CSV table of C-alpha atoms and ligand atoms in Angstrom, one decimal:
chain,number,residue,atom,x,y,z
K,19,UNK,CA,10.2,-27.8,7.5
K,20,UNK,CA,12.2,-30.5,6.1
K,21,UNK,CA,14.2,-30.0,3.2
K,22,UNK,CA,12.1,-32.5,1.4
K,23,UNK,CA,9.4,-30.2,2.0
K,24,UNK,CA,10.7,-27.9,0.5
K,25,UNK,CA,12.2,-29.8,-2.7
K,26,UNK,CA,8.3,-30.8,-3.6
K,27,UNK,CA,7.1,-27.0,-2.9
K,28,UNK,CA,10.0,-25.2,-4.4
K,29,UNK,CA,10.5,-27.7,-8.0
K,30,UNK,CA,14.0,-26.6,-8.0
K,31,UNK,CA,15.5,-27.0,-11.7
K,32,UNK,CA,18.8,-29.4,-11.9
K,33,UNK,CA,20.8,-29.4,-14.6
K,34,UNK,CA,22.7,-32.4,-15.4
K,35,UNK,CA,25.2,-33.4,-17.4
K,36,UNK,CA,25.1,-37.3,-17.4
K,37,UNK,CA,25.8,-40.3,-19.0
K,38,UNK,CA,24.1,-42.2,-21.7
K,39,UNK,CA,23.0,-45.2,-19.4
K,40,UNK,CA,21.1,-42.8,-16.8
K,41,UNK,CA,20.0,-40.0,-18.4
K,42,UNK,CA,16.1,-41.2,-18.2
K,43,UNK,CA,16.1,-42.7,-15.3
K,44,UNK,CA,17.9,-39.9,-13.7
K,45,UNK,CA,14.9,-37.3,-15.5
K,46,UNK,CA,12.0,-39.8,-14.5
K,47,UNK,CA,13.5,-40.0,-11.2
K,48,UNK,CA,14.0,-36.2,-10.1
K,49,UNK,CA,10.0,-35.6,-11.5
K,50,UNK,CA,8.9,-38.1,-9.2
K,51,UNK,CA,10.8,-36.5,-6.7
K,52,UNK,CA,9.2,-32.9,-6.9
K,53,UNK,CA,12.2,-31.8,-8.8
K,54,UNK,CA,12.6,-30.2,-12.8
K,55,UNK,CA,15.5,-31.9,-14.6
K,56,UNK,CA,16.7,-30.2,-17.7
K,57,UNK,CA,19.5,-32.6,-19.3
K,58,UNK,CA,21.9,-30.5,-21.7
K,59,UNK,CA,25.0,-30.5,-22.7
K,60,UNK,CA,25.8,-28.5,-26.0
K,61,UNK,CA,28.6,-25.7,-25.5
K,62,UNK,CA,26.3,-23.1,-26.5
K,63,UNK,CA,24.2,-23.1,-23.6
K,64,UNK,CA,25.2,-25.0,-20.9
K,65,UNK,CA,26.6,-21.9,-18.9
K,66,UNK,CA,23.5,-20.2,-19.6
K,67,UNK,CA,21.3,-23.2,-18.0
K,68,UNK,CA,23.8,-23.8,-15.0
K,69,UNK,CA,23.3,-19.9,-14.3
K,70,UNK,CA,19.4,-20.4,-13.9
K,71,UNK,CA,19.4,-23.7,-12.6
K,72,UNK,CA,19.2,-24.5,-8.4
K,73,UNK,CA,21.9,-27.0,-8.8
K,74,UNK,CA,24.3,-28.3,-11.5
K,75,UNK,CA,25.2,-32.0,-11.5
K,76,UNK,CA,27.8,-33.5,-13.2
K,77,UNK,CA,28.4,-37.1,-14.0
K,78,UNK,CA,31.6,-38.8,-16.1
K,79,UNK,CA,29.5,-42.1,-16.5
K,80,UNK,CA,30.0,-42.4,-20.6
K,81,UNK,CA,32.6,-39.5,-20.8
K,82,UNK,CA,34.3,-37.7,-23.9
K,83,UNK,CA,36.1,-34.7,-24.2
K,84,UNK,CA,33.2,-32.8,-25.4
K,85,UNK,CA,31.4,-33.6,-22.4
K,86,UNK,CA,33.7,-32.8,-20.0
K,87,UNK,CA,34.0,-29.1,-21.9
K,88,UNK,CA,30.6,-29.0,-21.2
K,89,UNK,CA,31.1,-29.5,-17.6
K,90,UNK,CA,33.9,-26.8,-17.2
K,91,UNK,CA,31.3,-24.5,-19.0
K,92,UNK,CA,28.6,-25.7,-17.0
K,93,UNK,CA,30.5,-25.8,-13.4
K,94,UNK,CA,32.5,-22.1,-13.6
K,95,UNK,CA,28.9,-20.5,-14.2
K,96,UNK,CA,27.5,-22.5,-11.5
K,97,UNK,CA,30.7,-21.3,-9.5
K,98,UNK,CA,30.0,-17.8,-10.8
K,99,UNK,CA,26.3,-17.8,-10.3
K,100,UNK,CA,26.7,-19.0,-6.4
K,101,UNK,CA,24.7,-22.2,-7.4
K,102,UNK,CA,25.4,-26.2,-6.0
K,103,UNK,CA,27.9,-28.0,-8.1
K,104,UNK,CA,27.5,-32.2,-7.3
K,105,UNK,CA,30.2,-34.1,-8.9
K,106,UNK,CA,29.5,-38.0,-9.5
K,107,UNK,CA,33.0,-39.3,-10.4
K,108,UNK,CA,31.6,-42.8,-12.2
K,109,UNK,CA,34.5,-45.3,-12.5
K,110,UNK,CA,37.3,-43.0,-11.6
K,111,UNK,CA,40.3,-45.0,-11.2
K,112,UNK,CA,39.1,-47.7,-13.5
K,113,UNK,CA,40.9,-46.0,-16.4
K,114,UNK,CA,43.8,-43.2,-16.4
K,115,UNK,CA,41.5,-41.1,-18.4
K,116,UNK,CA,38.4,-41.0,-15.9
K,117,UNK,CA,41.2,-40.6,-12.8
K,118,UNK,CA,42.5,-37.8,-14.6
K,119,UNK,CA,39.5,-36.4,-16.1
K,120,UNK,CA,37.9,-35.8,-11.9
K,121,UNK,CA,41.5,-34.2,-11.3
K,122,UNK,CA,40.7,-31.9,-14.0
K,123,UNK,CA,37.3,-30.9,-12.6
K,124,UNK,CA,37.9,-30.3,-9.1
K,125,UNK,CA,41.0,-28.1,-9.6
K,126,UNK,CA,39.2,-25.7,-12.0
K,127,UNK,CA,35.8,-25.2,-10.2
K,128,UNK,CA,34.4,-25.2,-6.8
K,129,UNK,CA,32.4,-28.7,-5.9
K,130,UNK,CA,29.9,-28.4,-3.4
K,131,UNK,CA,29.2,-32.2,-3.2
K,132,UNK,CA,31.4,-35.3,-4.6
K,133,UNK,CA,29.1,-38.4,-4.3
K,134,UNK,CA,30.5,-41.6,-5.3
K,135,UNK,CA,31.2,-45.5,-4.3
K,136,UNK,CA,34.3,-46.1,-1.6
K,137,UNK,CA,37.3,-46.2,-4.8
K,138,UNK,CA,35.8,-43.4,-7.1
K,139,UNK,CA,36.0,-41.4,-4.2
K,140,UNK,CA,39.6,-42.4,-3.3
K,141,UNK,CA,40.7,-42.0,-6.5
K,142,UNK,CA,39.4,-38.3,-6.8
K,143,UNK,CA,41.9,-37.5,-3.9
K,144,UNK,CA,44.6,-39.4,-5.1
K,145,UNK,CA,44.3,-42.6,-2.8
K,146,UNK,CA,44.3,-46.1,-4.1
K,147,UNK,CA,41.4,-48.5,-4.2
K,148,UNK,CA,40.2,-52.0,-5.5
K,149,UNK,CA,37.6,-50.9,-8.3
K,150,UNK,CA,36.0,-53.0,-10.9
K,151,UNK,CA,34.9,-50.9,-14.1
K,152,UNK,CA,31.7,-48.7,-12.8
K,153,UNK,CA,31.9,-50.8,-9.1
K,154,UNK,CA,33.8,-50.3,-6.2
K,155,UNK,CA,35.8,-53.5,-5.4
K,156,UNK,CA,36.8,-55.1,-2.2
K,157,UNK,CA,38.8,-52.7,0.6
K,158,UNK,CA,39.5,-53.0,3.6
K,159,UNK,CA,40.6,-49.1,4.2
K,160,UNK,CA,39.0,-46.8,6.8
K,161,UNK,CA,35.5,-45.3,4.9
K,162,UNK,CA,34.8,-42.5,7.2
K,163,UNK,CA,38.7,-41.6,7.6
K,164,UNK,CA,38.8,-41.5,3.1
K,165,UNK,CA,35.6,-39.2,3.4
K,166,UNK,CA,36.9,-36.5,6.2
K,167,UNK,CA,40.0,-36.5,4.0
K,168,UNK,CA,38.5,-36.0,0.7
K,169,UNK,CA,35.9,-33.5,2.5
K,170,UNK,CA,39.0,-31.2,3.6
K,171,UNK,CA,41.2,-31.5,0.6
K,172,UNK,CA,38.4,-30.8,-1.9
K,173,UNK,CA,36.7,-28.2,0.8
K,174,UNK,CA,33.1,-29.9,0.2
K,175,UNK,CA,30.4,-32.5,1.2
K,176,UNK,CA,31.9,-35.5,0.7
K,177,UNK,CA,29.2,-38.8,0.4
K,178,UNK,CA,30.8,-42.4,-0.2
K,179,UNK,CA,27.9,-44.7,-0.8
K,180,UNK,CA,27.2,-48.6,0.0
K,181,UNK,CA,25.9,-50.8,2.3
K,182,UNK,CA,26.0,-47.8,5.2
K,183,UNK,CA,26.6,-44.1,3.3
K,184,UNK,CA,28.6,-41.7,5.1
K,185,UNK,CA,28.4,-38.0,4.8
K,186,UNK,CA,30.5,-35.1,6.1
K,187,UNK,CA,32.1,-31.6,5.3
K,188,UNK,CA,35.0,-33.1,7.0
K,189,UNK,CA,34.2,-31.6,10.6
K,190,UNK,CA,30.6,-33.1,10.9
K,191,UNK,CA,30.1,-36.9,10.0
K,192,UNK,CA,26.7,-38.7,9.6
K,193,UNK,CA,26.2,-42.3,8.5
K,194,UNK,CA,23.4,-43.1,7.1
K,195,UNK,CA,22.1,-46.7,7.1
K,196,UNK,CA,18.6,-46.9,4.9
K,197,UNK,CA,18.5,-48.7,1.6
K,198,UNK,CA,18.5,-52.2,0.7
K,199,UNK,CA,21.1,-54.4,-1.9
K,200,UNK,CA,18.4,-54.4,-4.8
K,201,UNK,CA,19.6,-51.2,-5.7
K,202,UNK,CA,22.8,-52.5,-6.3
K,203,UNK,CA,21.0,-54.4,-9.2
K,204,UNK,CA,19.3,-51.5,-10.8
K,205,UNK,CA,22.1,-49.6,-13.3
K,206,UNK,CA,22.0,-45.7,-12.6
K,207,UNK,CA,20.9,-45.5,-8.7
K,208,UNK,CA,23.9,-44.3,-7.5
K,209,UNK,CA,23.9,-41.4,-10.4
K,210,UNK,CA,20.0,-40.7,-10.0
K,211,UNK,CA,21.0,-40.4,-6.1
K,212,UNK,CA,23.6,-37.3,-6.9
K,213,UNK,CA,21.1,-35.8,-9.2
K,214,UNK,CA,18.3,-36.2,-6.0
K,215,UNK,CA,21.5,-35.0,-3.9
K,216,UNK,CA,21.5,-32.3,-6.6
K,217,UNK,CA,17.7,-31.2,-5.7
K,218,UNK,CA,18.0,-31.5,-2.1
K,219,UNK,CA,21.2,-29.1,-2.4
K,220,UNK,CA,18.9,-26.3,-4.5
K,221,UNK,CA,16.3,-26.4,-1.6
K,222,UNK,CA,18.9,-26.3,1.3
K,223,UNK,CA,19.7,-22.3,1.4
K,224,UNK,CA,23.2,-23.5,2.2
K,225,UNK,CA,22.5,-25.9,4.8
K,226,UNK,CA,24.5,-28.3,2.5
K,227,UNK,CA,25.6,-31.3,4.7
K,228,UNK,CA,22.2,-31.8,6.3
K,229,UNK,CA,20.3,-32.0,3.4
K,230,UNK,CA,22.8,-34.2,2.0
K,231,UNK,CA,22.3,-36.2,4.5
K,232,UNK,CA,18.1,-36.0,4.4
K,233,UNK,CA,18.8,-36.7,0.2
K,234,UNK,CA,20.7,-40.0,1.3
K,235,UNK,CA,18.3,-41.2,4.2
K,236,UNK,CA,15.1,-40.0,1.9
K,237,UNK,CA,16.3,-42.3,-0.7
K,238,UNK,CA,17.3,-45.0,1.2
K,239,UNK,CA,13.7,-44.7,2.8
K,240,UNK,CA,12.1,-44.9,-0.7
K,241,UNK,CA,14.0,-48.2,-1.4
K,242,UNK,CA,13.3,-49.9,1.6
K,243,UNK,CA,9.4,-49.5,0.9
K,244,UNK,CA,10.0,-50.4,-3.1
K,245,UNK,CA,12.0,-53.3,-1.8
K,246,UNK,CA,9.3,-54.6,0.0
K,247,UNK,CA,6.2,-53.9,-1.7
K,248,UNK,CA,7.8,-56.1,-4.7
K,249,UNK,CA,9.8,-58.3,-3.1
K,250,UNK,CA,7.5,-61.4,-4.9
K,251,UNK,CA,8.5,-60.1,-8.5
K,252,UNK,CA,12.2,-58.5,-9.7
K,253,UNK,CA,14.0,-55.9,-10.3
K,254,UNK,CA,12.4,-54.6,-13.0
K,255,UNK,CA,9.0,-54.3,-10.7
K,256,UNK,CA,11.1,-52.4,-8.4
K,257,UNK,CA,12.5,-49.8,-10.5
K,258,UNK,CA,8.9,-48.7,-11.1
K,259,UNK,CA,8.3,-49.0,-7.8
K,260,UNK,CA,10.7,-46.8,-6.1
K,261,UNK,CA,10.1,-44.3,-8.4
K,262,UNK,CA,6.6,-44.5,-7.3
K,263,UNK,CA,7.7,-44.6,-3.6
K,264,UNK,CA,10.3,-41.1,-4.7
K,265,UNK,CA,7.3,-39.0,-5.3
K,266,UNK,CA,4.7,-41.3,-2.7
K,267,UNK,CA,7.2,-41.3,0.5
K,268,UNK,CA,6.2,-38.2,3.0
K,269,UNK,CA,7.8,-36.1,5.1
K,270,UNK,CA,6.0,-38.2,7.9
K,271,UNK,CA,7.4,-41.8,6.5
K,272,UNK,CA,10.4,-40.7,5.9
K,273,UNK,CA,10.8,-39.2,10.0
K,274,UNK,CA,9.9,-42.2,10.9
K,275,UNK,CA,12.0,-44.8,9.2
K,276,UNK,CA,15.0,-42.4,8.6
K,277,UNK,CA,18.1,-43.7,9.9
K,278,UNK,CA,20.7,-41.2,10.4
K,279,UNK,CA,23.4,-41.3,13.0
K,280,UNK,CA,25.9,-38.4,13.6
K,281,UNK,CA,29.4,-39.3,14.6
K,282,UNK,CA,31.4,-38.1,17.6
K,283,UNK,CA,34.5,-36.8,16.5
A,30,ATP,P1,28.5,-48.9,-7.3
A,30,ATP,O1,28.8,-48.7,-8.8
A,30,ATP,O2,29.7,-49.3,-6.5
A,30,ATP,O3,27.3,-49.8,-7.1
A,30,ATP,P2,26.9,-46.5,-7.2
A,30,ATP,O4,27.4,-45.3,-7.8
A,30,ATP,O5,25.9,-47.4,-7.9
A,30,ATP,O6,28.2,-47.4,-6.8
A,30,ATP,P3,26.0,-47.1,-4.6
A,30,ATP,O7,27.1,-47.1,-3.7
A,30,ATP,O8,25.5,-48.4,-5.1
A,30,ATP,O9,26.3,-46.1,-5.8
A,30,ATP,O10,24.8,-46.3,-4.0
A,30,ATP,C1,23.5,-46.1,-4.6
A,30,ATP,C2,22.5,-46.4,-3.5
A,30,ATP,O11,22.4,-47.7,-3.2
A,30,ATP,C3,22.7,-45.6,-2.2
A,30,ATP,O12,21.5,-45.1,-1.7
A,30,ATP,C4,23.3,-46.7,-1.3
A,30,ATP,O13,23.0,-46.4,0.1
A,30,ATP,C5,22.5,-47.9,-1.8
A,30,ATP,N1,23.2,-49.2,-1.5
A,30,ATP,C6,24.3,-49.6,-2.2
A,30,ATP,N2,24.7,-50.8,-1.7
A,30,ATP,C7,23.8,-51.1,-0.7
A,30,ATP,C8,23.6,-52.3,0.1
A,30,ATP,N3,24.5,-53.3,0.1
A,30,ATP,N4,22.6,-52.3,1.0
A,30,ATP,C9,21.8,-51.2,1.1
A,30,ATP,N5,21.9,-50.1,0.3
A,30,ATP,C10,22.9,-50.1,-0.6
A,31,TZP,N1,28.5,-47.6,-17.5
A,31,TZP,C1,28.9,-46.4,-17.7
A,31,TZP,S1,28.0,-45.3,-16.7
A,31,TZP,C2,27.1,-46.5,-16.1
A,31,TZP,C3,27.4,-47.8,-16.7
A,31,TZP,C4,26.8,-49.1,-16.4
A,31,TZP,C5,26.0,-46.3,-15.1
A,31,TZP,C6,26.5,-46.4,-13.7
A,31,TZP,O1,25.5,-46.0,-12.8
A,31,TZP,P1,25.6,-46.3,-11.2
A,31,TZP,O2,24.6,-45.3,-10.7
A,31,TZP,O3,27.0,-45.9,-10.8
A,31,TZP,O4,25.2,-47.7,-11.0
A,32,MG,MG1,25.2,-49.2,-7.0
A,33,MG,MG1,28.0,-44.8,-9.6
């Protein structure tokens, strides 16, 4: 059964703790999906929630230090509790605060996946990288090399996101190449995509690399079909879209059109 099977017959619950920009896309997107978001972030209960959710996901995107409490709170349960912990580290290495701020998270809890663009990922693991605000900028560095390294320093899935996505614990490697640019024109699809990582993580029983890997290609897959089907009209047409196509794409669709390749070592 594929593990988007089982997202859409198990509803796992995600908690995130996101940004401002996303958090309704990021909701609307994991219903259409299969998938219960609960978005919280208040001190009082965010352990509580991360304890009964399938998967915690954390996101920097508009951070404060309130928030990032909240995410200690929220990740140590998760930790505690034995449940997935994704970390989207928006615009680290744009500012000293954000670098330091994913330092700060991945030395007091246990990740399970980092998701993020080429430099956020770099900068997470103390490497350099061209980044423009929320963007990755122009490299010319070695993707999958940054990935295996970050994957074995941080002891996690590692997934660095772009034109071609790359995914590996740092032993095994995929690349995934689905998707299409438009998404790069839509604000919040990278940090809806770790919150889908999120739910393909609560449904994996551990398995986490391959259904990272299935959340990656599943999306891309949804995309692609968006794309198309409103390629006459704009972006705003294909936001609605491809969340149509998150909750319309099957199991079926997506074996035929996913396009996942596994590197040799
Ligand atoms: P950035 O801020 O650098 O855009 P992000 O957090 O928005 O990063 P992306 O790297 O844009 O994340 O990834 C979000 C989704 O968009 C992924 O599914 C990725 O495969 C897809 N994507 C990004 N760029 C392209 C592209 N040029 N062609 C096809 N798909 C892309
Ligand atoms: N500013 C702060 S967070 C954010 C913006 C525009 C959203 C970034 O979303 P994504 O998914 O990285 O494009
Ligand atoms: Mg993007
Ligand atoms: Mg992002």
């Amino acid at each position: 059964m594929s593990f988007l099977t089982k997202v859409r017959e198990n509803n796992p619950l995600v908690h995130n703790i996101t940004n401002i920009v996303v958090a309704n896309f990021s909701a609307n997107g994991l219903l259409a999906l299969g998938a219960s978001p609960f978005m919280a972030d208040a001190h009082e209960e965010v352990a509580e929630i991360a304890a009964m959710s399938g998967a915690v996901v954390l996101n920097i995107g508009t951070l404060n230090d309130y928030a990032i409490e909240s995410m200690l709170l929220a990740g140590k349960a998760a930790n505690r509790h034995n449940v997935p912990v994704v970390l989207d580290p928006v615009g680290a290495g744009a500012t000293a605060y954000r670098t330091e701020v994913t330092h700060k998270l991945v030395s007091q809890m246990q990740i399970t996946a980092l998701r993020g663009n080429v430099a956020e990922v770099a900068h997470v693991v103390g490497e350099r990288w061209s980044i423009k605000g929320v963007d990755a900028g122009a490299g010319d560095g070695d993707v999958t090399a940054l990935a295996v390294q970050a994957a074995l320093k941080l002891k996690c899935v590692v997934i660095i996101t772009g034109k071609e996505d790359v995914v590996t614990d740092g032993r095994t490697t995929y690349v995934v190449s689905n998707g299409h640019p438009v998404l790069t024109r839509v604000t919040g699809t990278g940090c809806l995509l770790s919150a889908v990582v999120g739910a393909f993580l609560a449904a994996s029983g551990g398995a986490w690399l391959e259904a990272a890997a299935e959340a990656l290609s599943f999306y891309g897959v949804a995309a692609e079909i968006a794309a198309n089907r409103t390629r006459q009209q704009g972006v705003g047409s294909f936001q609605t879209e491809f969340l149509n196509q998150l909750a319309l794409v099957t199991p079926e669709v997506y074996a035929e059109r996913s396009r996942v390749q596994r590197l040799e070592q």
